[in-house]
PDB file of C-alpha atoms in Angstrom:
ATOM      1  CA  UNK A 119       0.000   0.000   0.000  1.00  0.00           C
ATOM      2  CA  UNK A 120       1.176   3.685  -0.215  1.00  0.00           C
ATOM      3  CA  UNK A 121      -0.352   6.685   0.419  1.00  0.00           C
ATOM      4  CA  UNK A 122      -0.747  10.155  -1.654  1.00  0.00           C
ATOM      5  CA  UNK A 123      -2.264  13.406  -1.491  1.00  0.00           C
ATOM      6  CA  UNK A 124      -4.466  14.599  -4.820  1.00  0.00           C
ATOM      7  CA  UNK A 125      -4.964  18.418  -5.208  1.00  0.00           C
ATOM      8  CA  UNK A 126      -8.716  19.521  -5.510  1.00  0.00           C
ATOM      9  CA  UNK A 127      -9.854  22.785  -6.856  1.00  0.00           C
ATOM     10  CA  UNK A 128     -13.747  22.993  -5.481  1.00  0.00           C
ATOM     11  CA  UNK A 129     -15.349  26.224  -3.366  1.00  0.00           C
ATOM     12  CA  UNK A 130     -12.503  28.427  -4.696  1.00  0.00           C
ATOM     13  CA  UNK A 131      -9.957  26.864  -3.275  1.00  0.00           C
ATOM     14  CA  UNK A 132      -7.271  24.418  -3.689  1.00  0.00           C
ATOM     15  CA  UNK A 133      -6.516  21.673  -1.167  1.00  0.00           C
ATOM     16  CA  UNK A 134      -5.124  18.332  -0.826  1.00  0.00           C
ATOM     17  CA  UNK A 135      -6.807  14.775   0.567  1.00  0.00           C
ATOM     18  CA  UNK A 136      -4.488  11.915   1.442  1.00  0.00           C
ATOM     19  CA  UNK A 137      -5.638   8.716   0.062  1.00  0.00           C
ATOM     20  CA  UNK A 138      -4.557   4.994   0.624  1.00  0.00           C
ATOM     21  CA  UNK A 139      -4.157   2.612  -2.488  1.00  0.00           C
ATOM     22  CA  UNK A 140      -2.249  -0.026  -3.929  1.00  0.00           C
ATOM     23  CA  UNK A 141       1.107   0.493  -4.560  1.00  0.00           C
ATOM     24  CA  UNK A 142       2.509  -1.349  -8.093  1.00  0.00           C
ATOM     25  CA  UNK A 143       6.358  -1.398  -7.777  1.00  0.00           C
ATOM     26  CA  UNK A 144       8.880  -1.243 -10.853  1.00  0.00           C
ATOM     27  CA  UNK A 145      10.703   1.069 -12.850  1.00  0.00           C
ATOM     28  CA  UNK A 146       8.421   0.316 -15.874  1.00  0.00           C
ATOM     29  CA  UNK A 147       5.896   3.185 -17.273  1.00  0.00           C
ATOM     30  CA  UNK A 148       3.058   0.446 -17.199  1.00  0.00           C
ATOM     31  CA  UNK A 149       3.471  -0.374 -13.466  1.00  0.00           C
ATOM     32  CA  UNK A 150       3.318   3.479 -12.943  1.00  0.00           C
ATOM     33  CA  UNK A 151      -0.146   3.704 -14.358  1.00  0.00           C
ATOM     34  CA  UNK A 152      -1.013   0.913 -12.505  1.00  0.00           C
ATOM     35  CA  UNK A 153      -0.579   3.109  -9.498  1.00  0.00           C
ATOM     36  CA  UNK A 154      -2.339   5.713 -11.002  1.00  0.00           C
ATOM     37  CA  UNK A 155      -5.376   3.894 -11.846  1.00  0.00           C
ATOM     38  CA  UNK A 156      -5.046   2.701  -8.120  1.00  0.00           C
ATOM     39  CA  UNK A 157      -5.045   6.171  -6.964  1.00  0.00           C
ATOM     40  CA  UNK A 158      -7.585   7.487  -8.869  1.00  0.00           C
ATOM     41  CA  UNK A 159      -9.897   4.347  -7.960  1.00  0.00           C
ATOM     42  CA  UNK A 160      -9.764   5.235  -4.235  1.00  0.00           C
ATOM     43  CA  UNK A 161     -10.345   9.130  -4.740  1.00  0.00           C
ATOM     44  CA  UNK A 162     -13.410   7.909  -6.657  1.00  0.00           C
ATOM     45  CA  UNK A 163     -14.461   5.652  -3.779  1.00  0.00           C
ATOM     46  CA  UNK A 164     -14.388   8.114  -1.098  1.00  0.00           C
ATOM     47  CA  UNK A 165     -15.414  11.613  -3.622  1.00  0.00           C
ATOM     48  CA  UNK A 166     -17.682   9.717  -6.428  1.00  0.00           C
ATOM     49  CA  UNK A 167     -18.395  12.877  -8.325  1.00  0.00           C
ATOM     50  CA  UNK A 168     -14.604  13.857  -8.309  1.00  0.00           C
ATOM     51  CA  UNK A 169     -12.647  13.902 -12.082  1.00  0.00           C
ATOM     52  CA  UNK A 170      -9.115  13.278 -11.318  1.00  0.00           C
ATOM     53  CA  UNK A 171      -6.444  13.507 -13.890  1.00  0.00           C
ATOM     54  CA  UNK A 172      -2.825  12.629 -13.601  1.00  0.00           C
ATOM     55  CA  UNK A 173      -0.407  15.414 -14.149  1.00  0.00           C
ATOM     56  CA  UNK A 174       2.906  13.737 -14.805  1.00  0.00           C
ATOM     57  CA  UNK A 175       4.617  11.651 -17.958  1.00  0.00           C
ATOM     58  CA  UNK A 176       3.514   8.749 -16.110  1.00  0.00           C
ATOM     59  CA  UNK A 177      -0.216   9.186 -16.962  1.00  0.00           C
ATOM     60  CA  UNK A 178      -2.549   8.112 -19.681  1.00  0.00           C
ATOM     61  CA  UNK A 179      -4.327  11.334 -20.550  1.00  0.00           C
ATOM     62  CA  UNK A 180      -2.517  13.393 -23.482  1.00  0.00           C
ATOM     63  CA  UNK A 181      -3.538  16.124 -20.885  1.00  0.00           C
ATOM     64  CA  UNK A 182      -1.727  15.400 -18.213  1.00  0.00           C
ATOM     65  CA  UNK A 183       1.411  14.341 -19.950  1.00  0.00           C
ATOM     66  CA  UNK A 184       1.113  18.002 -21.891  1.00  0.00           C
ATOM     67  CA  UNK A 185       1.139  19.673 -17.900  1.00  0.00           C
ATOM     68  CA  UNK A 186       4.283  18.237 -16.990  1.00  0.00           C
ATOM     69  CA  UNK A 187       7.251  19.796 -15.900  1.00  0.00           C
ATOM     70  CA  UNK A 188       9.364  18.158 -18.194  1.00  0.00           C
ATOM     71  CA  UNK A 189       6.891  19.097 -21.160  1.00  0.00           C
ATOM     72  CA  UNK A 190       5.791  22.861 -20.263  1.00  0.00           C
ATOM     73  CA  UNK A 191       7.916  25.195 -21.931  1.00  0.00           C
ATOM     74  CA  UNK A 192       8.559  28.530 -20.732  1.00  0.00           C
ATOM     75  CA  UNK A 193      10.548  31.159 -22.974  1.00  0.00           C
ATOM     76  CA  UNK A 194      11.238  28.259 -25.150  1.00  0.00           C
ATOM     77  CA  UNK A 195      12.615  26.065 -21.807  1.00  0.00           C
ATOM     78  CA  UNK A 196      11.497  23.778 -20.124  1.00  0.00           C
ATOM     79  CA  UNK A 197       9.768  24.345 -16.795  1.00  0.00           C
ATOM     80  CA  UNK A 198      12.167  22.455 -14.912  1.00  0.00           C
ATOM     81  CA  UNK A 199      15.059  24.365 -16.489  1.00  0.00           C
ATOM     82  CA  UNK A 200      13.538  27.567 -15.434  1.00  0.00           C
ATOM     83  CA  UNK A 201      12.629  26.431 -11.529  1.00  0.00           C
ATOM     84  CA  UNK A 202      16.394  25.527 -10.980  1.00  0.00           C
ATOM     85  CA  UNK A 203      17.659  28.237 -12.431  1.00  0.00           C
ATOM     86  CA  UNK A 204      15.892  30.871 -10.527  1.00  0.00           C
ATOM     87  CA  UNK A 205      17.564  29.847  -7.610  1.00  0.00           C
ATOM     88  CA  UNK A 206      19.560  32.085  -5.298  1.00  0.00           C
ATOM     89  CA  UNK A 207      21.111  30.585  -2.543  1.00  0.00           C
ATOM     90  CA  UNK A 208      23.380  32.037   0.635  1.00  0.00           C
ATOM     91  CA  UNK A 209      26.340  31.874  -1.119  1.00  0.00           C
ATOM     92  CA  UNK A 210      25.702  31.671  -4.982  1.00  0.00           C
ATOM     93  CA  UNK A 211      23.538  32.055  -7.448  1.00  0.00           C
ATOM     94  CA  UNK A 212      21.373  31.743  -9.660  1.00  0.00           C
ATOM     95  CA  UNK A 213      22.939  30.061 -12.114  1.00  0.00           C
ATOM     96  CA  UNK A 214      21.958  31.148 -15.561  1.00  0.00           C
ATOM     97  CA  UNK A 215      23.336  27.999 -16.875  1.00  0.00           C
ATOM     98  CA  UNK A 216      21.013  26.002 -15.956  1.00  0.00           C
ATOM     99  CA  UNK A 217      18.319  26.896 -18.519  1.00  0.00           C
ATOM    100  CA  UNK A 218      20.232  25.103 -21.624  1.00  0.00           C
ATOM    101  CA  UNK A 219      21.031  21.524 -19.247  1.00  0.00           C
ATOM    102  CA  UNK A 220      19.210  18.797 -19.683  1.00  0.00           C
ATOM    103  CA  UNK A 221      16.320  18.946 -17.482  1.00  0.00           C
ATOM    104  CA  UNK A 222      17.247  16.137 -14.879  1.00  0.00           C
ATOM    105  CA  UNK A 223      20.929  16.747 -14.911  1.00  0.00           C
ATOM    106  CA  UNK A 224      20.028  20.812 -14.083  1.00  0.00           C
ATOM    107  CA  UNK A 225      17.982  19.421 -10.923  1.00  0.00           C
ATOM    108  CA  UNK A 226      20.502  17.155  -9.921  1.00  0.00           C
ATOM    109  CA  UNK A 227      23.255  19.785 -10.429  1.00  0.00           C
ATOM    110  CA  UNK A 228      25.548  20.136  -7.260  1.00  0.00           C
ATOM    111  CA  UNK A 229      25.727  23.922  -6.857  1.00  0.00           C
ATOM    112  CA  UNK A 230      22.126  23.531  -5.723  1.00  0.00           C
ATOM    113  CA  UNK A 231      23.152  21.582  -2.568  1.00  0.00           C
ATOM    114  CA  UNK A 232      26.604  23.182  -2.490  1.00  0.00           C
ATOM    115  CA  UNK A 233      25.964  26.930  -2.149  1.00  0.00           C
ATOM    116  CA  UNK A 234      24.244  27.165   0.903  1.00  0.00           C
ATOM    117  CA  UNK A 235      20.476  27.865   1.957  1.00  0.00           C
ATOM    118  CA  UNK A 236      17.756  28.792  -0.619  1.00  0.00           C
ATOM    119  CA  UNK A 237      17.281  32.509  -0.110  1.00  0.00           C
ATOM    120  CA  UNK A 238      14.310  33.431  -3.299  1.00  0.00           C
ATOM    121  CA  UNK A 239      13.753  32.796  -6.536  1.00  0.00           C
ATOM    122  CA  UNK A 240      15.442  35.040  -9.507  1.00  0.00           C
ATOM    123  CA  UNK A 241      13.122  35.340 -12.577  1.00  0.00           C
ATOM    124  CA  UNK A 242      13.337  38.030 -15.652  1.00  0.00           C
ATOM    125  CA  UNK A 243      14.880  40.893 -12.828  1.00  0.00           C
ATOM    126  CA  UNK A 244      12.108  39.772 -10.236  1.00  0.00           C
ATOM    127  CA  UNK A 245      12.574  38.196  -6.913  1.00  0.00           C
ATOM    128  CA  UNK A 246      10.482  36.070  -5.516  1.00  0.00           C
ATOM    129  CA  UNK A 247       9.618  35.070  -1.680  1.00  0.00           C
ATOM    130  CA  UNK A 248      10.254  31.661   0.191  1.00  0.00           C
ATOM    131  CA  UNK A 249       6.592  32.285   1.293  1.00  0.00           C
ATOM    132  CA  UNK A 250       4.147  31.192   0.785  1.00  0.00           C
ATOM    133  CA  UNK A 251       5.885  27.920   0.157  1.00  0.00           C
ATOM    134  CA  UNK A 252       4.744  27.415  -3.558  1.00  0.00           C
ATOM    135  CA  UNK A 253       4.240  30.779  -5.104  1.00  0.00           C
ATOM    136  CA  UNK A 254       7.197  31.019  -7.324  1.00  0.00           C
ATOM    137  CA  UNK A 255       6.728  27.715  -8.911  1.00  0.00           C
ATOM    138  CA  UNK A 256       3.241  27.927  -9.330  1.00  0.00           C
ATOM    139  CA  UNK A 257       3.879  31.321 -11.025  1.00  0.00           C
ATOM    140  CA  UNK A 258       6.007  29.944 -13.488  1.00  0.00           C
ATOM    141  CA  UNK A 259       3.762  26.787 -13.574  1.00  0.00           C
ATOM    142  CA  UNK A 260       0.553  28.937 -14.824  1.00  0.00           C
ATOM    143  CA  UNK A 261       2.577  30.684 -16.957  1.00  0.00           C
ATOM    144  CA  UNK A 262       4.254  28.446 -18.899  1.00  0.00           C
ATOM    145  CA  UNK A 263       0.552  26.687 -18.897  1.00  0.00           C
ATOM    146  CA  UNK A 264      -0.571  30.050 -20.825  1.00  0.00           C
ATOM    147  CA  UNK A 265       2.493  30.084 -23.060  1.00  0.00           C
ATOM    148  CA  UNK A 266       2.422  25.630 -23.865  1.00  0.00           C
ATOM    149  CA  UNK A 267      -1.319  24.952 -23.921  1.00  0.00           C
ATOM    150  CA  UNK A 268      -3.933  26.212 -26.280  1.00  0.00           C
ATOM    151  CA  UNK A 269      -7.734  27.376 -25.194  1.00  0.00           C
ATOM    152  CA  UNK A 270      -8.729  23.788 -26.735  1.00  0.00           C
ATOM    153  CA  UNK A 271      -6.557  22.522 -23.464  1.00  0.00           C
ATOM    154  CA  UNK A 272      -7.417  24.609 -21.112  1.00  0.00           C
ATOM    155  CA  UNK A 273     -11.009  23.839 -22.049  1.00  0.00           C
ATOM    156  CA  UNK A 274     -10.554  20.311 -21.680  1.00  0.00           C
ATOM    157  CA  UNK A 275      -8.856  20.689 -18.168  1.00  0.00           C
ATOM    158  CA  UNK A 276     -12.372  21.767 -17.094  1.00  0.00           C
ATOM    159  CA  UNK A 277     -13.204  18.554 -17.336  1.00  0.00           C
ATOM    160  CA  UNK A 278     -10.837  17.488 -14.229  1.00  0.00           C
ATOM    161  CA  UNK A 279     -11.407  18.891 -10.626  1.00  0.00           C
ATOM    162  CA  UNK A 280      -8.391  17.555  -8.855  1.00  0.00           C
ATOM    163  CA  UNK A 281      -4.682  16.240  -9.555  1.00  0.00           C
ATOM    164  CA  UNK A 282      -2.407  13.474  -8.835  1.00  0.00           C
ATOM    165  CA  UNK A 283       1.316  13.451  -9.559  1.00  0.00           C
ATOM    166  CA  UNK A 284       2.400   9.853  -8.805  1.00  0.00           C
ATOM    167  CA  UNK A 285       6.032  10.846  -8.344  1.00  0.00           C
ATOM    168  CA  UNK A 286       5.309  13.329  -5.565  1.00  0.00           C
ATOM    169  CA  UNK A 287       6.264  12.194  -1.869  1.00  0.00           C
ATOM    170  CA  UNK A 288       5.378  15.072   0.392  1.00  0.00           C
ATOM    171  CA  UNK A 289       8.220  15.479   2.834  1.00  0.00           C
ATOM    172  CA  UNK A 290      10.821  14.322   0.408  1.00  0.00           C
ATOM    173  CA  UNK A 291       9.535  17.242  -2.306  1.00  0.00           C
ATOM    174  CA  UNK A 292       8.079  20.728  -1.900  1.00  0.00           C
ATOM    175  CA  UNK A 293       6.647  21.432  -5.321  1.00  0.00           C
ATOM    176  CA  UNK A 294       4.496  19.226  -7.529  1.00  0.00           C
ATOM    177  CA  UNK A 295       3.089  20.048 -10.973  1.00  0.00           C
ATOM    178  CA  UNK A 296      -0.472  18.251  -9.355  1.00  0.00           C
ATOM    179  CA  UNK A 297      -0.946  21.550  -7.116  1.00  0.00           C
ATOM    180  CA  UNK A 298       0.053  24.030  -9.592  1.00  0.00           C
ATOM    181  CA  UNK A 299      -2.423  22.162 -12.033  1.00  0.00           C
ATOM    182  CA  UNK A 300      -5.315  22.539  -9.597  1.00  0.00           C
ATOM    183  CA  UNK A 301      -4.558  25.983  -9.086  1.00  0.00           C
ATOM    184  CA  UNK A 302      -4.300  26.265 -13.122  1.00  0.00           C
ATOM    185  CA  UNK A 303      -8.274  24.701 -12.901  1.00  0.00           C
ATOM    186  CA  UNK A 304      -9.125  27.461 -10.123  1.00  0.00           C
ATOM    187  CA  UNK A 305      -8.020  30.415 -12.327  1.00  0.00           C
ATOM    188  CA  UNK A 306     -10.047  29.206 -14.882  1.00  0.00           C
ATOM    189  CA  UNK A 307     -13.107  28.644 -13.206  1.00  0.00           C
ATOM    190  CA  UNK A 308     -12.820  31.608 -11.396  1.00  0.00           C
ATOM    191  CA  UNK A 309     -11.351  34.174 -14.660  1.00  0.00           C
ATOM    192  CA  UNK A 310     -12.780  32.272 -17.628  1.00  0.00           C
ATOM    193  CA  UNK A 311      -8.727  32.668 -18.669  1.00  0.00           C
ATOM    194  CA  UNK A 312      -5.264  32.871 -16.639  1.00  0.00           C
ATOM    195  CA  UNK A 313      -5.441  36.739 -15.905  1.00  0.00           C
ATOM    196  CA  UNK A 314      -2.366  38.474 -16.189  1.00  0.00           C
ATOM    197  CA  UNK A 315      -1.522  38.898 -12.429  1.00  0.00           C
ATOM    198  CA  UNK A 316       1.339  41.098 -11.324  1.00  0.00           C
ATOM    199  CA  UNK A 317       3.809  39.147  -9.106  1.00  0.00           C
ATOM    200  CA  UNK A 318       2.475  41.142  -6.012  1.00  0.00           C
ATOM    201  CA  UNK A 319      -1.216  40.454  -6.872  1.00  0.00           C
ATOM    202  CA  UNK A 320      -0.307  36.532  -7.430  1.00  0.00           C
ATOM    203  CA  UNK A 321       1.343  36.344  -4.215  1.00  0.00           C
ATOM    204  CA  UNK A 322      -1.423  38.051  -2.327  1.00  0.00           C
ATOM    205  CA  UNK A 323      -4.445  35.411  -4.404  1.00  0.00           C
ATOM    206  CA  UNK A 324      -1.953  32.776  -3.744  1.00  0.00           C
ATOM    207  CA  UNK A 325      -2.457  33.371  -0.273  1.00  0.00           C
ATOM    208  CA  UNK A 326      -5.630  33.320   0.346  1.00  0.00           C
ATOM    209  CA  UNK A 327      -6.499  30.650  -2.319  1.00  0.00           C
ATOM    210  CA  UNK A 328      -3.894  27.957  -2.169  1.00  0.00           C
ATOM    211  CA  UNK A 329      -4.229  25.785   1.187  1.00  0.00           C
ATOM    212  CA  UNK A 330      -1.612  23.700   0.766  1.00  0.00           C
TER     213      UNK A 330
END
């Protein structure tokens, strides 16, 4: 068994519920949906009218797949690229470089463990806060949404109410692309479109909106 939290967006507001399921192990992409399908079956048992979509290269939805980090592109990067390389740490950063490494080898770069604490995030001659926890990559999250997806997408996305990202372990990670998606859904539902927020007025919705 294993245990996961899926991100809703209902009563304008996004939030997490912890579910138990069965746990497929293996490196294979098949044993991964397994999981999925797992997961998703016991969010339906305990919320029947809930749509959950997986957010993550692991799923089956062309969607979800689309929404992932490793897929979202963001000033022609990828979002992954762009989250480590906003980083600014005690004694270094951010490190420019980043955005034109391979995804996985810029989050596994050692600088990142090597120059101290995390201080903010760096992004086109904007800082960003530590706080709220998520803000900065759920600002890049929406808008490389708005720059990768068209309105077909974000129509279908209406479709889904809450998020899974079977990689995500809270505790071992901070940020998963399951939240920011939910928040993505909230925008929408509340906006009709992903308003053009200024980084003070996405902090401040953020904060009231984003529970988790």
């Amino acid at each position: 068994m294993a245990r996961r939290p899926v991100f809703f967006a209902r009563d304008g507001k996004v939030f997490s519920r912890m579910f138990d399921f069965e746990w497929f192990p293996g490196f294979a992409v098949s044993q991964k949906q397994r999981s999925v399908q797992s997961l998703h079956h016991a969010v339906l048992a305990a919320v029947p009218d809930a749509s959950p979509l997986e957010v993550s290269t692991k799923g089956k939805e062309a969607l979800g797949v689309d929404m992932s980090a490793f897929r979202l592109k963001l000033c022609g990067h990828t979002l992954e690229n762009v989250f480590q390389s906003a980083k600014v740490f005690q004694q270094a950063g951010p490190f420019g470089d980043l955005l034109e490494a391979d995804p996985k080898d810029a989050k596994r770069d050692p600088r990142l463990k090597n120059s101290g604490p995390l201080t903010a995030f760096r992004y086109q001659g904007q800082d960003f806060p530590l706080e709220p926890k998520t803000v900065f990559y759920d600002w890049i999250y929406c808008a490389a949404v708005k720059e990768s997806l068209t309105a077909e997408d974000l129509r279908a996305l209406l479709r889904f109410d809450c998020f899974s990202d079977i990689a995500f372990t809270p505790g071992k990670s901070l940020n998963t692309q399951a939240r920011s998606a939910a928040l993505v859904r909230l925008l929408l539902t509340e906006f009709g479109c992903l308003p053009d927020f200024s980084r003070d007025d996405f902090i401040r919705y953020h904060q009231t909106h984003v529970m988790d």
